Amino acid sequence: MSLEKEKESAGEIIDFKVLRQLYGFVQPYRFQFYSLVFLTIALAVLAPMRPYFIQIAIDEHVALGDMSGLINIVYLLIGLMILQAVVQWAHTYYSGWIGQVIIKDIRVKLYKHLLKLRLKFFDNTPIGRLVTRNISDIETLADVFSEGLAAIIGDLLQIITILGVMFYIDWKLTLVSLSTLPLMIISTYVFKEKIKVTFNDVRNAVSNLNSFLQEHITGMNIVQIFNREKREFEKFKEINREHRTAHIRSVLYYSVYFPVAEIIQAIGIGLVVWYGAVGVLGMELQIGILISFIMYLQLFFRPIRMIADRFNTLQMGVVSSSRIFKLLASSEHIANEGSFKPEKIHGNIRLENVWFAYTEEEYVLKNINFEVQKGQTIALVGATGAGKSSIINLISRFYEINKGQILIDGTDIREFELGILRKHIGVVLQDVFLFSNSIYYNITLGNPNITREQVMEAAELVGARKFIERLPGGLDYNVMERGSTLSVGQRQLISFVRAMVYNPEILILDEATSSVDTETEELIQESIEKMMKGRTSIVIAHRLSTIQKADQIIVLHKGEIVETGTHDSLLEKGGYYTQLHQMQLKTMAI
Ligand code: DUT
Ligand code: MG
């Protein structure tokens, strides 16, 4: 099992194209969004007011002994603080709210997009990565709204309004206050650069951790069977170590930066006090101004300190967004479906000069021609990798053919509406996949139009009724993760019922090769025969009995049809089929 590591660079600048795309998702919540912008501005404007009032209270009322004026100012201050609290609350609430409603929309859109992608796309993309996109990347994206963009704009506005007020009150004192600003900017910049790199490392580590866990938990039986526990554990520890190192590094930067910023701020305040005190003593400066400047400085440095952090959050959100948008933009959809929706079909299938490749030009099927008449059974046989499963994947349009045509009742399958096409074709795949849900759900896959009676009828047809009724809870029996509480044979029976529940005209069956006990084997054989009855069937057969009963056998070798005929006629011919047959007899004897 190889682990494809995900490495992506931190990205240099904020990508405005991505922000514009994000804004597209804001559209439905324009009102709330603009309210949020308004609240942000309100907060920035309110911020410098408190020190201003305090200054007035001291200089114009306390200093002059004006009690009634002082009381008025105190009322004003209390009102202001209440207003600030309310605005702050609304701001925090709405920025979180917008983030969450938007990521819900994006997540739904992303999943909808995934549902429409071709299987080919999933063949080429690690599942762990898709899960990461759906969970952590989207989570990070929400921060763009809750902590990133709005907060940065708010901080900047606050810095500007405070600076404006400071200059308005006393420009000389303001210049003294700002003397430490360059130091602050430099240290903030250094911190921002350092933390950006470590954040990126952390994110990559998380993605790798997700992929690793996803693969190794799914493949746990392989890990254990081949005694790989120790090796895999070492690998896991290594990935975890990377994660930890990256995290600790970011903690280190934080732990250094904040005290440094604190010291720079303290120096600034010290300078203000020193310069201001000289002014106050010389009667050039009112004491209230000095006090308010100390408060302004604190208000001023706080957003500067935060801005580095927030800028990173924003940048991470933008990187995550761009990865999500990239996924959303991938256009590997199933090609246009047609609009043909017949109620019933006959079930003639014809393949004409079909060529197919999973990857560019590496044909796994070459010039395939055959026809199945309504109600007939065709068996596909051939060595492993010959292309049998590929053929049936093409008929239900899981993959698109490169050249040629596949026709059902004389109509190209590309002209059918996809849902209708698949409704008329019942497919039983080689590997049975069950969801951790009830048997009923696993058969209907959540389609509410299928009644329990219909399910039981289909179960009766394939001879699975007794076994289902014997389970505790019957149809409501909960199949645990991937059907682990059922035997291989039972799982197959469920997949038969699943294929039969729509009563399709065409049956496509990829016989599982896994062996089951004789009793189940008989049950399954009977089921298969019952299913094939009256249906056009294409069967990838491993059971001799299924093969013998087929109207026609198509023998595949390396993607080409090498022989066709019935069991007897092919044996008579003594060609490749005879060879295969003898080999199979030999393995059966073992
Ligand atoms: N192949 C791919 N990608 C896939 C599936 C198969 O490249 O997703 C290749 C492997 C093989 C060829 O296509 O060389 C045919 O595979 P197929 O699954 O059709 O073989 P099979 O005849 O069904 O083999 P088996 O009897 O092992 O199921
Ligand atoms: Mg196969």
Coordinates of C-alpha atoms and ligand atoms in Angstrom, one line a residue:
M1 CA 0.0 0.0 0.0
S2 CA 1.6 3.2 -1.1
L3 CA 0.7 6.5 0.5
E4 CA 0.7 9.3 -1.9
K5 CA 1.7 12.3 0.1
E6 CA 0.0 15.5 -0.5
K7 CA 2.3 18.5 -0.7
E8 CA 1.0 21.8 -1.7
S9 CA 2.8 25.1 -1.4
A10 CA 1.6 27.8 0.9
G11 CA 0.7 30.2 -1.9
E12 CA 2.0 33.7 -2.0
I13 CA -0.8 36.2 -2.2
I14 CA -4.5 36.3 -1.5
D15 CA -6.1 35.1 -4.6
F16 CA -8.9 37.5 -5.5
K17 CA -10.3 35.1 -8.1
V18 CA -11.1 32.7 -5.3
L19 CA -12.6 35.5 -3.1
R20 CA -14.8 36.4 -6.0
Q21 CA -15.9 32.8 -6.4
L22 CA -16.6 32.7 -2.6
Y23 CA -18.7 35.8 -3.0
G24 CA -20.9 33.8 -5.4
F25 CA -21.8 31.6 -2.4
V26 CA -22.6 34.7 -0.3
Q27 CA -25.2 35.9 -2.8
P28 CA -28.2 34.2 -1.3
Y29 CA -27.3 35.7 2.1
R30 CA -26.5 39.2 0.8
F31 CA -28.6 40.9 3.4
Q32 CA -26.9 39.2 6.3
F33 CA -23.5 39.7 4.7
Y34 CA -24.0 43.4 4.3
S35 CA -25.4 43.7 7.8
L36 CA -22.1 42.0 8.9
V37 CA -20.1 44.6 6.9
F38 CA -22.2 47.3 8.6
L39 CA -21.6 45.9 12.0
T40 CA -17.9 45.7 11.3
I41 CA -17.8 49.3 10.4
A42 CA -19.9 50.2 13.5
L43 CA -17.4 48.3 15.8
A44 CA -14.5 50.2 14.3
V45 CA -16.2 53.5 14.8
L46 CA -17.3 52.7 18.3
A47 CA -13.8 51.5 19.4
P48 CA -12.1 54.9 19.9
M49 CA -15.1 56.5 21.6
R50 CA -14.6 55.1 25.0
P51 CA -11.2 56.6 25.6
Y52 CA -12.4 59.9 24.0
F53 CA -15.3 60.1 26.5
I54 CA -13.0 59.3 29.4
Q55 CA -10.6 62.0 28.3
I56 CA -13.5 64.5 28.2
A57 CA -14.8 63.3 31.6
I58 CA -11.4 63.9 33.2
D59 CA -10.3 67.1 31.5
E60 CA -13.6 68.9 31.2
H61 CA -15.5 67.6 34.3
V62 CA -13.3 66.0 36.9
A63 CA -10.6 68.7 36.5
L64 CA -13.2 71.4 36.8
G65 CA -15.2 69.7 39.5
D66 CA -18.3 69.6 37.4
M67 CA -20.3 66.8 39.0
S68 CA -23.5 66.9 37.0
G69 CA -21.6 67.0 33.7
L70 CA -19.5 64.0 34.9
I71 CA -22.7 62.0 35.7
N72 CA -24.0 62.7 32.2
I73 CA -20.8 61.5 30.7
V74 CA -20.9 58.3 32.8
Y75 CA -24.4 57.6 31.6
L76 CA -23.1 58.1 28.0
L77 CA -20.2 55.7 28.7
I78 CA -22.6 53.1 30.1
G79 CA -24.8 53.4 27.1
L80 CA -21.8 53.2 24.8
M81 CA -20.6 50.0 26.5
I82 CA -24.0 48.4 26.2
L83 CA -24.2 49.3 22.5
Q84 CA -20.7 48.0 22.0
A85 CA -21.5 44.7 23.7
V86 CA -24.6 44.3 21.5
V87 CA -22.9 45.1 18.3
Q88 CA -20.0 42.8 19.3
W89 CA -22.4 40.0 20.0
A90 CA -24.3 40.5 16.7
H91 CA -21.0 40.6 14.8
T92 CA -19.6 37.4 16.3
Y93 CA -22.9 35.6 15.9
Y94 CA -23.4 36.7 12.2
S95 CA -19.9 36.0 11.1
G96 CA -20.1 32.5 12.5
W97 CA -23.6 32.1 11.1
I98 CA -22.6 33.1 7.6
G99 CA -19.6 30.9 7.6
Q100 CA -21.7 27.9 8.6
V101 CA -24.6 28.4 6.1
I102 CA -22.1 28.9 3.3
I103 CA -20.1 25.8 4.1
K104 CA -23.3 23.9 4.3
D105 CA -24.1 25.0 0.8
I106 CA -20.7 24.3 -0.5
R107 CA -20.6 20.9 1.1
V108 CA -23.9 20.0 -0.5
K109 CA -22.8 21.3 -3.8
L110 CA -19.5 19.3 -3.6
Y111 CA -21.2 16.1 -2.7
K112 CA -23.7 16.6 -5.5
H113 CA -20.8 17.2 -7.8
L114 CA -19.0 14.0 -6.6
L115 CA -22.2 12.0 -7.3
K116 CA -22.1 13.0 -10.9
L117 CA -18.4 12.3 -11.6
R118 CA -17.4 9.4 -13.7
L119 CA -16.0 6.4 -12.0
K120 CA -12.8 7.1 -13.8
F121 CA -12.3 10.1 -11.6
F122 CA -12.5 8.0 -8.5
D123 CA -10.1 5.5 -9.9
N124 CA -7.5 8.2 -10.1
T125 CA -8.2 10.1 -6.8
P126 CA -7.3 8.8 -3.3
I127 CA -10.5 8.6 -1.2
G128 CA -8.7 10.0 1.8
R129 CA -8.1 13.2 -0.1
L130 CA -11.7 13.5 -1.1
V131 CA -12.7 13.1 2.5
T132 CA -10.3 15.7 3.6
R133 CA -11.7 18.1 1.0
N134 CA -15.2 17.5 2.3
I135 CA -14.4 17.8 5.9
S136 CA -11.3 19.8 6.9
D137 CA -10.9 22.0 3.9
I138 CA -14.5 23.1 4.1
E139 CA -14.1 23.7 7.8
T140 CA -11.1 25.9 7.1
L141 CA -13.1 27.8 4.5
A142 CA -15.6 28.8 7.1
D143 CA -12.9 30.6 8.9
V144 CA -12.6 33.0 6.0
F145 CA -15.9 34.4 7.1
S146 CA -15.8 34.0 10.9
E147 CA -12.2 35.0 11.5
G148 CA -10.7 36.0 8.3
L149 CA -12.0 38.6 5.9
A150 CA -14.5 40.4 8.1
A151 CA -12.1 40.5 11.0
I152 CA -9.2 41.8 9.0
I153 CA -11.3 44.5 7.5
G154 CA -12.6 45.4 10.9
D155 CA -9.1 45.5 12.4
L156 CA -7.9 47.7 9.6
L157 CA -10.8 50.1 10.0
Q158 CA -10.2 50.1 13.7
I159 CA -6.5 51.0 13.3
I160 CA -7.5 53.8 10.9
T161 CA -10.2 55.3 13.1
I162 CA -8.0 55.2 16.2
L163 CA -5.1 56.7 14.4
G164 CA -7.4 59.4 13.0
V165 CA -8.7 60.3 16.5
M166 CA -5.2 60.3 18.0
F167 CA -3.9 62.6 15.4
Y168 CA -6.9 64.8 15.8
I169 CA -6.3 65.1 19.6
D170 CA -2.6 65.5 19.7
W171 CA -0.4 64.8 16.7
K172 CA 2.9 65.1 18.6
L173 CA 1.9 62.6 21.2
T174 CA 0.7 60.4 18.4
L175 CA 4.1 60.4 16.7
V176 CA 5.7 59.5 20.0
S177 CA 3.2 56.7 20.5
L178 CA 4.0 55.4 17.0
S179 CA 7.7 55.3 17.5
T180 CA 7.7 51.6 18.3
L181 CA 5.3 50.8 15.4
P182 CA 8.1 49.8 12.9
L183 CA 9.5 47.3 15.5
M184 CA 6.0 45.9 15.8
I185 CA 5.5 45.6 12.1
I186 CA 8.8 43.9 11.5
S187 CA 8.2 41.3 14.3
T188 CA 4.7 40.7 13.1
Y189 CA 5.8 40.2 9.5
V190 CA 8.6 37.8 10.6
F191 CA 6.0 35.9 12.7
K192 CA 3.5 35.8 9.9
E193 CA 6.0 34.4 7.4
K194 CA 7.2 31.7 9.9
I195 CA 3.7 30.6 10.9
K196 CA 2.5 30.5 7.3
V197 CA 5.1 27.8 6.5
T198 CA 4.3 25.7 9.6
F199 CA 0.6 26.0 9.1
N200 CA 1.0 24.6 5.7
D201 CA 3.1 21.7 7.1
V202 CA 0.4 21.0 9.6
R203 CA -2.2 20.9 7.0
N204 CA -0.3 18.6 4.8
A205 CA 0.4 16.4 7.8
V206 CA -3.3 16.2 8.6
S207 CA -4.1 15.3 5.0
N208 CA -1.5 12.5 5.0
L209 CA -2.8 11.3 8.4
N210 CA -6.3 11.1 7.0
S211 CA -5.3 9.2 3.9
F212 CA -3.2 6.8 5.9
L213 CA -5.8 6.0 8.5
Q214 CA -8.5 5.7 5.9
E215 CA -6.5 3.2 3.8
H216 CA -5.2 1.2 6.7
I217 CA -8.4 0.9 8.6
T218 CA -10.2 -0.3 5.5
G219 CA -7.4 -2.7 4.7
M220 CA -6.9 -3.8 8.3
N221 CA -7.4 -7.5 7.5
I222 CA -4.6 -7.3 4.9
V223 CA -2.3 -5.6 7.4
Q224 CA -3.0 -8.3 10.0
I225 CA -2.9 -11.3 7.7
F226 CA 0.5 -10.3 6.4
N227 CA 1.9 -9.4 9.8
R228 CA 2.5 -5.9 8.8
E229 CA 1.2 -4.4 12.1
K230 CA 4.7 -3.4 13.3
R231 CA 5.8 -1.9 10.0
E232 CA 2.6 0.0 9.5
F233 CA 2.7 1.2 13.1
E234 CA 6.2 2.5 12.5
K235 CA 4.9 4.4 9.4
F236 CA 2.0 5.7 11.4
K237 CA 4.3 7.0 14.1
E238 CA 6.5 8.7 11.5
I239 CA 3.5 10.5 10.0
N240 CA 2.3 11.5 13.5
R241 CA 5.8 12.7 14.3
E242 CA 5.7 15.0 11.3
H243 CA 2.4 16.3 12.5
R244 CA 3.6 16.9 16.0
T245 CA 6.8 18.6 14.9
A246 CA 4.9 21.0 12.7
H247 CA 2.4 21.7 15.4
I248 CA 5.0 22.3 18.1
R249 CA 6.9 24.6 15.8
S250 CA 3.8 26.8 15.4
V251 CA 3.4 26.8 19.2
L252 CA 7.0 27.9 19.6
Y253 CA 6.4 30.8 17.2
Y254 CA 3.3 31.9 19.1
S255 CA 5.0 31.6 22.4
V256 CA 7.9 33.8 21.3
Y257 CA 5.8 36.3 19.3
F258 CA 3.2 37.3 21.9
P259 CA 5.7 38.3 24.7
V260 CA 7.8 40.2 22.2
A261 CA 4.7 42.1 21.0
E262 CA 3.8 42.7 24.6
I263 CA 7.2 44.2 25.3
I264 CA 7.1 46.4 22.2
Q265 CA 3.7 47.7 23.3
A266 CA 5.0 48.3 26.9
I267 CA 7.9 50.3 25.5
G268 CA 5.4 52.4 23.4
I269 CA 3.3 53.1 26.5
G270 CA 6.4 53.9 28.5
L271 CA 7.4 56.5 26.0
V272 CA 3.9 58.0 25.9
V273 CA 3.9 58.2 29.7
W274 CA 7.3 59.8 29.8
Y275 CA 6.7 62.3 27.1
G276 CA 3.2 63.0 28.3
A277 CA 4.1 63.4 31.9
V278 CA 6.7 66.0 30.9
G279 CA 3.9 67.7 29.0
V280 CA 1.5 67.5 31.9
L281 CA 4.0 68.8 34.3
G282 CA 4.8 71.7 32.0
M283 CA 1.1 72.3 31.8
E284 CA 1.2 71.8 28.0
L285 CA -0.9 68.6 28.1
Q286 CA -4.1 67.7 29.8
I287 CA -3.9 64.7 32.0
G288 CA -7.1 63.2 30.4
I289 CA -5.3 63.1 27.0
L290 CA -2.4 61.3 28.5
I291 CA -4.7 58.7 30.1
S292 CA -6.8 58.3 26.9
F293 CA -3.6 57.8 24.8
I294 CA -2.5 54.9 26.9
M295 CA -5.9 53.4 26.2
Y296 CA -5.7 54.2 22.5
L297 CA -2.3 52.5 22.3
Q298 CA -3.7 49.3 23.7
L299 CA -6.6 49.5 21.3
F300 CA -4.3 50.2 18.5
F301 CA -1.7 47.5 19.1
R302 CA -4.3 44.7 19.6
P303 CA -5.5 44.5 16.1
I304 CA -2.0 44.8 14.8
R305 CA -1.0 41.8 16.8
M306 CA -4.0 39.9 15.7
I307 CA -3.8 40.8 12.1
A308 CA -0.8 38.5 11.4
D309 CA -2.8 35.6 12.7
R310 CA -5.9 36.5 10.9
F311 CA -4.1 37.0 7.7
N312 CA -2.8 33.4 7.9
T313 CA -6.3 32.2 8.7
L314 CA -7.6 34.0 5.6
Q315 CA -4.8 32.7 3.5
M316 CA -5.4 29.1 4.6
G317 CA -9.1 29.5 4.0
V318 CA -8.3 30.8 0.5
V319 CA -6.0 27.9 -0.2
S320 CA -8.6 25.5 1.0
S321 CA -11.3 27.3 -1.1
S322 CA -9.2 27.1 -4.2
R323 CA -8.7 23.4 -3.7
I324 CA -12.4 22.9 -3.3
F325 CA -13.2 25.1 -6.3
K326 CA -10.7 23.1 -8.3
L327 CA -12.5 19.9 -7.4
L328 CA -15.8 21.6 -8.2
A329 CA -14.4 22.6 -11.6
S330 CA -13.3 19.1 -12.5
S331 CA -15.5 18.3 -15.5
E332 CA -15.1 14.6 -15.6
H333 CA -18.8 14.2 -15.6
I334 CA -20.6 11.4 -17.3
A335 CA -21.0 12.7 -20.8
N336 CA -24.4 14.0 -21.9
E337 CA -27.2 11.7 -21.3
G338 CA -30.0 11.4 -23.8
S339 CA -33.7 11.9 -23.2
F340 CA -35.0 8.5 -24.3
K341 CA -37.2 7.1 -21.5
P342 CA -39.0 3.9 -22.6
E343 CA -41.4 2.4 -20.1
K344 CA -40.5 -1.1 -21.1
I345 CA -37.7 -2.5 -23.2
H346 CA -37.3 -5.7 -25.1
G347 CA -33.8 -6.4 -24.1
N348 CA -31.8 -6.9 -27.3
I349 CA -28.2 -5.9 -26.7
R350 CA -25.7 -5.4 -29.5
L351 CA -22.1 -4.3 -29.3
E352 CA -20.7 -3.0 -32.5
N353 CA -16.9 -2.5 -33.0
V354 CA -16.5 -1.5 -29.4
W355 CA -13.1 -0.2 -28.3
F356 CA -12.4 0.8 -24.8
A357 CA -9.5 2.1 -22.7
Y358 CA -9.3 3.1 -19.0
T359 CA -6.2 5.2 -19.6
E360 CA -5.4 7.0 -22.8
E361 CA -5.1 4.6 -25.8
E362 CA -4.3 1.5 -23.8
Y363 CA -7.1 -0.6 -25.0
V364 CA -8.4 -3.2 -22.7
L365 CA -11.2 -4.1 -25.2
K366 CA -10.5 -4.3 -28.8
N367 CA -13.2 -4.4 -31.5
I368 CA -15.8 -6.3 -29.6
N369 CA -18.9 -7.4 -31.5
F370 CA -21.7 -9.6 -30.2
E371 CA -25.4 -9.6 -29.9
V372 CA -27.8 -11.0 -27.2
Q373 CA -31.4 -11.6 -28.2
K374 CA -34.2 -10.9 -25.8
G375 CA -34.4 -13.6 -23.2
Q376 CA -31.1 -15.2 -24.1
T377 CA -28.2 -15.8 -21.8
I378 CA -24.6 -14.9 -22.8
A379 CA -21.7 -16.1 -20.8
L380 CA -18.4 -14.2 -20.9
V381 CA -15.4 -16.3 -20.0
G382 CA -11.7 -15.7 -20.1
A383 CA -8.7 -15.5 -17.9
T384 CA -8.3 -12.9 -15.2
G385 CA -7.8 -9.4 -16.7
A386 CA -9.3 -10.5 -20.1
G387 CA -11.8 -7.6 -19.9
K388 CA -15.0 -9.3 -18.8
S389 CA -15.9 -6.9 -16.0
S390 CA -15.0 -4.1 -18.3
I391 CA -17.6 -5.1 -20.9
I392 CA -20.4 -5.1 -18.4
N393 CA -19.2 -1.7 -17.0
L394 CA -19.7 -0.3 -20.4
I395 CA -23.3 -1.6 -20.9
S396 CA -24.6 0.3 -17.9
R397 CA -22.4 3.3 -18.8
F398 CA -20.2 3.3 -15.8
Y399 CA -17.5 4.1 -18.3
E400 CA -17.7 5.6 -21.8
I401 CA -16.5 3.7 -24.8
N402 CA -13.8 5.2 -27.0
K403 CA -15.0 3.8 -30.3
G404 CA -18.0 1.9 -31.7
Q405 CA -21.6 1.6 -30.4
I406 CA -23.6 -0.2 -27.8
L407 CA -27.3 -0.6 -28.8
I408 CA -30.3 -1.7 -26.7
D409 CA -33.3 -2.5 -28.9
G410 CA -31.5 -0.8 -31.7
T411 CA -31.0 2.5 -29.8
D412 CA -27.6 3.7 -28.8
I413 CA -27.3 3.6 -25.0
R414 CA -26.1 7.2 -25.1
E415 CA -29.6 8.3 -26.2
F416 CA -31.2 6.8 -23.1
E417 CA -31.7 8.9 -20.0
L418 CA -29.1 7.5 -17.6
G419 CA -31.5 6.7 -14.7
I420 CA -33.9 4.9 -17.0
L421 CA -31.2 2.9 -18.7
R422 CA -29.9 1.7 -15.3
K423 CA -33.4 0.9 -14.1
H424 CA -33.9 -1.5 -16.9
I425 CA -30.6 -3.2 -16.2
G426 CA -30.2 -5.2 -13.0
V427 CA -26.5 -5.4 -12.1
V428 CA -24.9 -7.8 -9.6
L429 CA -21.2 -6.8 -9.2
Q430 CA -18.3 -9.1 -8.4
D431 CA -17.8 -7.5 -5.0
V432 CA -20.8 -6.9 -2.9
F433 CA -20.9 -3.6 -1.2
L434 CA -23.2 -3.1 1.7
F435 CA -23.9 0.0 3.7
S436 CA -24.1 0.0 7.4
N437 CA -27.9 0.2 7.5
S438 CA -30.8 -2.2 7.5
I439 CA -31.2 -5.0 4.9
Y440 CA -34.3 -3.1 3.6
Y441 CA -32.2 0.0 3.0
N442 CA -29.4 -2.0 1.4
I443 CA -31.9 -3.5 -1.1
T444 CA -33.9 -0.3 -1.9
L445 CA -31.0 2.0 -1.4
G446 CA -33.4 4.5 0.2
N447 CA -35.8 4.6 -2.7
P448 CA -39.2 5.2 -1.0
N449 CA -41.2 3.9 -3.9
I450 CA -40.2 0.4 -3.3
T451 CA -42.5 -1.2 -0.8
R452 CA -41.6 -4.0 1.7
E453 CA -43.9 -6.3 -0.3
Q454 CA -41.9 -5.7 -3.4
V455 CA -38.7 -6.4 -1.6
M456 CA -40.1 -9.6 -0.2
E457 CA -41.4 -10.6 -3.7
A458 CA -37.9 -10.1 -5.1
A459 CA -36.4 -12.0 -2.2
E460 CA -38.8 -14.8 -2.9
L461 CA -37.8 -14.9 -6.5
V462 CA -34.1 -15.3 -5.7
G463 CA -34.8 -17.6 -2.9
A464 CA -33.5 -15.3 -0.2
R465 CA -36.8 -15.0 1.7
K466 CA -36.2 -17.7 4.2
F467 CA -32.7 -16.5 5.2
I468 CA -33.9 -12.9 5.6
E469 CA -36.9 -13.9 7.7
R470 CA -34.6 -15.9 9.9
L471 CA -32.5 -12.8 10.7
P472 CA -33.3 -11.0 14.0
G473 CA -35.6 -8.2 12.8
G474 CA -35.9 -9.6 9.3
L475 CA -35.7 -6.8 6.8
D476 CA -34.8 -4.4 9.6
Y477 CA -31.7 -6.4 10.6
N478 CA -28.9 -4.0 10.7
V479 CA -26.0 -4.9 8.5
M480 CA -22.8 -3.7 10.3
E481 CA -20.0 -2.0 8.5
R482 CA -19.7 -3.3 5.0
G483 CA -21.8 -6.4 5.9
S484 CA -19.3 -7.9 8.2
T485 CA -22.0 -9.7 10.2
L486 CA -23.2 -11.6 7.1
S487 CA -21.5 -14.5 5.3
V488 CA -20.2 -14.1 1.8
G489 CA -23.1 -16.2 0.4
Q490 CA -25.7 -14.1 2.3
R491 CA -24.2 -10.9 1.0
Q492 CA -24.5 -12.2 -2.5
L493 CA -28.1 -13.1 -2.0
I494 CA -28.8 -9.6 -0.8
S495 CA -27.1 -8.2 -3.9
F496 CA -29.3 -10.4 -6.0
V497 CA -32.5 -9.1 -4.4
R498 CA -31.1 -5.6 -4.9
A499 CA -30.8 -6.2 -8.6
M500 CA -34.2 -7.9 -9.0
V501 CA -36.3 -5.4 -7.0
Y502 CA -36.9 -3.2 -10.1
N503 CA -37.8 -6.3 -12.1
P504 CA -35.4 -5.4 -14.9
E505 CA -35.5 -6.7 -18.4
I506 CA -31.8 -7.1 -18.5
L507 CA -29.6 -8.9 -16.0
I508 CA -25.9 -8.3 -15.7
L509 CA -24.2 -10.7 -13.4
D510 CA -20.5 -10.7 -12.4
E511 CA -20.3 -14.0 -10.6
A512 CA -18.3 -13.8 -7.5
T513 CA -15.4 -16.3 -7.4
S514 CA -15.3 -16.7 -3.7
S515 CA -16.3 -20.1 -2.6
V516 CA -19.2 -20.8 -0.3
D517 CA -20.4 -24.0 1.4
T518 CA -22.2 -26.6 -0.7
E519 CA -25.6 -25.7 0.6
T520 CA -25.3 -22.0 -0.1
E521 CA -23.7 -22.8 -3.4
E522 CA -26.9 -24.7 -4.4
L523 CA -29.0 -21.9 -3.2
I524 CA -27.0 -19.3 -5.2
Q525 CA -27.1 -21.5 -8.3
E526 CA -30.8 -21.8 -8.1
S527 CA -31.2 -18.1 -7.6
I528 CA -29.1 -17.3 -10.6
E529 CA -31.2 -19.6 -12.7
K530 CA -34.4 -18.0 -11.5
M531 CA -33.1 -14.5 -12.1
M532 CA -32.0 -15.4 -15.7
K533 CA -35.3 -16.8 -16.6
G534 CA -37.2 -14.6 -19.1
R535 CA -34.4 -12.0 -19.0
T536 CA -31.7 -11.0 -21.3
S537 CA -28.7 -12.0 -19.3
I538 CA -25.0 -11.3 -19.6
V539 CA -23.2 -13.3 -17.1
I540 CA -19.5 -13.4 -16.3
A541 CA -19.6 -17.0 -15.3
H542 CA -17.3 -19.1 -13.1
R543 CA -19.7 -21.8 -12.4
L544 CA -19.7 -24.6 -14.9
S545 CA -23.4 -25.0 -14.6
T546 CA -24.1 -21.4 -15.5
I547 CA -21.7 -21.7 -18.5
Q548 CA -23.3 -24.9 -19.8
K549 CA -26.7 -23.4 -19.8
A550 CA -25.8 -20.3 -21.7
D551 CA -27.1 -19.9 -25.2
Q552 CA -23.8 -18.5 -26.3
I553 CA -20.4 -18.3 -24.8
I554 CA -18.0 -15.5 -25.6
V555 CA -14.4 -16.3 -25.0
L556 CA -12.2 -13.3 -24.3
H557 CA -8.5 -13.2 -24.4
K558 CA -6.5 -10.0 -23.7
G559 CA -9.5 -7.8 -24.6
E560 CA -10.4 -9.6 -27.8
I561 CA -13.1 -12.1 -28.6
V562 CA -11.3 -15.3 -29.7
E563 CA -14.1 -17.8 -29.8
T564 CA -17.9 -17.9 -29.6
G565 CA -20.3 -20.8 -29.5
T566 CA -22.1 -23.1 -27.1
H567 CA -20.3 -25.1 -24.5
D568 CA -20.5 -28.3 -26.6
S569 CA -19.5 -26.7 -29.9
L570 CA -16.6 -25.0 -28.3
L571 CA -15.4 -28.1 -26.6
E572 CA -15.6 -29.9 -29.9
K573 CA -13.5 -27.3 -31.5
G574 CA -10.7 -27.9 -29.0
G575 CA -9.4 -24.4 -28.9
Y576 CA -8.7 -21.8 -26.2
Y577 CA -12.0 -22.5 -24.5
T578 CA -11.1 -26.2 -24.1
Q579 CA -7.9 -25.1 -22.5
L580 CA -9.6 -22.8 -20.1
H581 CA -12.2 -25.5 -19.3
Q582 CA -9.6 -28.1 -18.6
M583 CA -7.7 -25.7 -16.4
Q584 CA -10.8 -25.0 -14.4
L585 CA -11.6 -28.6 -14.0
K586 CA -8.2 -29.1 -12.6
T587 CA -8.5 -26.3 -10.0
M588 CA -11.9 -27.6 -9.1
A589 CA -10.5 -31.1 -8.5
I590 CA -8.1 -29.5 -6.0
Ligands
DUT1 N1 -8.4 -2.3 -15.6 C1 -8.0 -1.0 -15.4 N2 -8.7 -0.2 -14.6 C2 -9.8 -0.7 -14.0 C3 -10.2 -2.0 -14.2 C4 -9.4 -2.8 -15.0 O1 -7.0 -0.5 -16.0 O2 -10.5 0.1 -13.2 C5 -7.6 -3.1 -16.5 C6 -7.0 -4.3 -15.9 C7 -7.1 -5.4 -16.9 C8 -8.1 -4.9 -17.9 O3 -8.4 -3.6 -17.5 O4 -5.9 -5.5 -17.6 C9 -9.4 -5.8 -17.8 O5 -9.9 -5.8 -16.5 P1 -11.3 -6.5 -16.2 O6 -11.6 -6.1 -14.8 O7 -12.3 -6.2 -17.2 O8 -10.9 -8.0 -16.2 P2 -11.8 -9.3 -15.9 O9 -11.8 -10.1 -17.1 O10 -13.1 -8.9 -15.3 O11 -10.9 -10.1 -14.8 P3 -11.4 -10.9 -13.5 O12 -11.7 -12.2 -13.9 O13 -10.1 -10.9 -12.7 O14 -12.5 -10.2 -12.8
MG2 MG -13.9 -9.1 -13.3

